[in-house]
Amino acid sequence: MIGEVLEQAGASYADLTRIGCTTGPGSFTGLRVGMAAANGLALAAAIPCIGVTVFESIRASLPDEPIAIVQDAKRNEIWMQVFGQAGPLAPTAL
C-alpha cells in the first residue's frame, strides 16, 4: 500500500525526508503494525520517524483556535483531545 501511495504521488522511497506515524488513539494491534512499518522504513532510509496523535493530524487541517476534537472509540467510549491557548491537553477516553 505504501508503494502504491508513493507511485500515485509520483514519488519514490528515496524522496522521503521523514515519516509520520500515528501514536493513537486506536486499536492496539493496528497501532503496533503501523508503528513497526513506519519505524522499519525510517531505519532503512536513515530518516526520522515522527509520532503524532490522530487528533494532532486532524488539528493540523483546522483553523488555529481553541477546539475539542472527539472521536468514537466504539465499545461505548469516546476519545477527546482539547487544544487550547495554553497548548494541547492529553487525549482522554470518556
Short mmCIF file of C-alpha atoms in Angstrom, two decimals:
data_model
loop_
_atom_site.label_atom_id
_atom_site.label_comp_id
_atom_site.label_asym_id
_atom_site.label_seq_id
_atom_site.Cartn_x
_atom_site.Cartn_y
_atom_site.Cartn_z
CA MET A 1 0.00 0.00 0.00
CA ILE A 2 2.85 2.39 0.82
CA GLY A 3 4.41 1.73 -2.58
CA GLU A 4 1.08 2.40 -4.29
CA VAL A 5 0.66 5.73 -2.49
CA LEU A 6 4.19 6.79 -3.42
CA GLU A 7 3.55 5.81 -7.04
CA GLN A 8 0.29 7.81 -7.14
CA ALA A 9 2.19 10.81 -5.77
CA GLY A 10 4.92 10.41 -8.38
CA ALA A 11 7.48 9.83 -5.62
CA SER A 12 9.83 7.09 -4.50
CA TYR A 13 11.22 5.94 -1.17
CA ALA A 14 14.36 7.99 -1.91
CA ASP A 15 12.22 11.16 -1.90
CA LEU A 16 11.17 10.70 1.73
CA THR A 17 12.81 13.01 4.28
CA ARG A 18 10.82 11.90 7.34
CA ILE A 19 8.00 9.53 8.17
CA GLY A 20 4.95 10.41 10.26
CA CYS A 21 3.17 7.75 12.25
CA THR A 22 0.06 7.88 14.39
CA THR A 23 0.52 7.04 18.06
CA GLY A 24 -3.20 6.65 18.68
CA PRO A 25 -5.69 6.50 19.95
CA GLY A 26 -6.66 3.41 18.04
CA SER A 27 -6.69 -0.35 18.18
CA PHE A 28 -3.64 -1.80 19.88
CA THR A 29 -2.85 -4.23 17.05
CA GLY A 30 -3.37 -1.60 14.35
CA LEU A 31 -1.08 0.84 16.13
CA ARG A 32 1.65 -1.76 16.59
CA VAL A 33 1.58 -2.76 12.92
CA GLY A 34 1.66 0.85 11.74
CA MET A 35 4.43 1.86 14.14
CA ALA A 36 6.54 -1.17 13.18
CA ALA A 37 6.17 -0.42 9.46
CA ALA A 38 6.95 3.29 9.91
CA ASN A 39 9.93 2.60 12.15
CA GLY A 40 11.30 -0.04 9.78
CA LEU A 41 11.08 2.31 6.80
CA ALA A 42 12.66 5.16 8.76
CA LEU A 43 15.54 2.96 9.94
CA ALA A 44 16.16 1.60 6.44
CA ALA A 45 16.12 5.09 4.94
CA ALA A 46 18.06 6.69 7.85
CA ILE A 47 15.39 9.37 8.28
CA PRO A 48 13.41 10.44 11.36
CA CYS A 49 10.10 8.85 12.30
CA ILE A 50 7.78 11.33 14.00
CA GLY A 51 4.83 10.22 16.11
CA VAL A 52 1.61 12.24 16.19
CA THR A 53 -1.77 11.54 17.71
CA VAL A 54 -4.80 11.11 15.47
CA PHE A 55 -6.08 14.33 17.00
CA GLU A 56 -2.90 16.26 16.11
CA SER A 57 -3.22 15.15 12.50
CA ILE A 58 -6.86 16.31 12.40
CA ARG A 59 -5.93 19.56 14.16
CA ALA A 60 -3.33 20.41 11.52
CA SER A 61 -6.06 20.99 8.93
CA LEU A 62 -8.27 23.20 11.15
CA PRO A 63 -8.14 26.93 11.99
CA ASP A 64 -5.72 27.86 14.77
CA GLU A 65 -8.17 28.46 17.59
CA PRO A 66 -9.21 26.56 20.74
CA ILE A 67 -11.06 23.38 19.83
CA ALA A 68 -12.03 19.97 21.20
CA ILE A 69 -11.80 17.02 18.82
CA VAL A 70 -13.93 13.99 19.62
CA GLN A 71 -13.71 10.52 18.06
CA ASP A 72 -15.92 7.47 18.51
CA ALA A 73 -13.77 4.77 20.12
CA LYS A 74 -16.51 2.12 19.85
CA ARG A 75 -17.21 -0.08 22.88
CA ASN A 76 -19.38 2.71 24.41
CA GLU A 77 -16.41 5.09 24.70
CA ILE A 78 -15.27 8.24 23.01
CA TRP A 79 -11.81 9.77 22.80
CA MET A 80 -11.30 13.51 23.11
CA GLN A 81 -8.39 15.93 22.99
CA VAL A 82 -8.66 19.64 23.74
CA PHE A 83 -6.39 22.12 22.00
CA GLY A 84 -6.43 25.46 23.82
CA GLN A 85 -4.36 28.62 24.00
CA ALA A 86 -2.10 27.02 26.62
CA GLY A 87 -1.41 24.05 24.32
CA PRO A 88 -2.97 20.62 23.91
CA LEU A 89 -4.19 18.52 26.81
CA ALA A 90 -3.52 14.79 26.74
CA PRO A 91 -6.02 12.63 24.79
CA THR A 92 -8.66 11.26 27.17
CA ALA A 93 -11.04 8.28 26.99
CA LEU A 94 -14.55 9.14 28.13
#
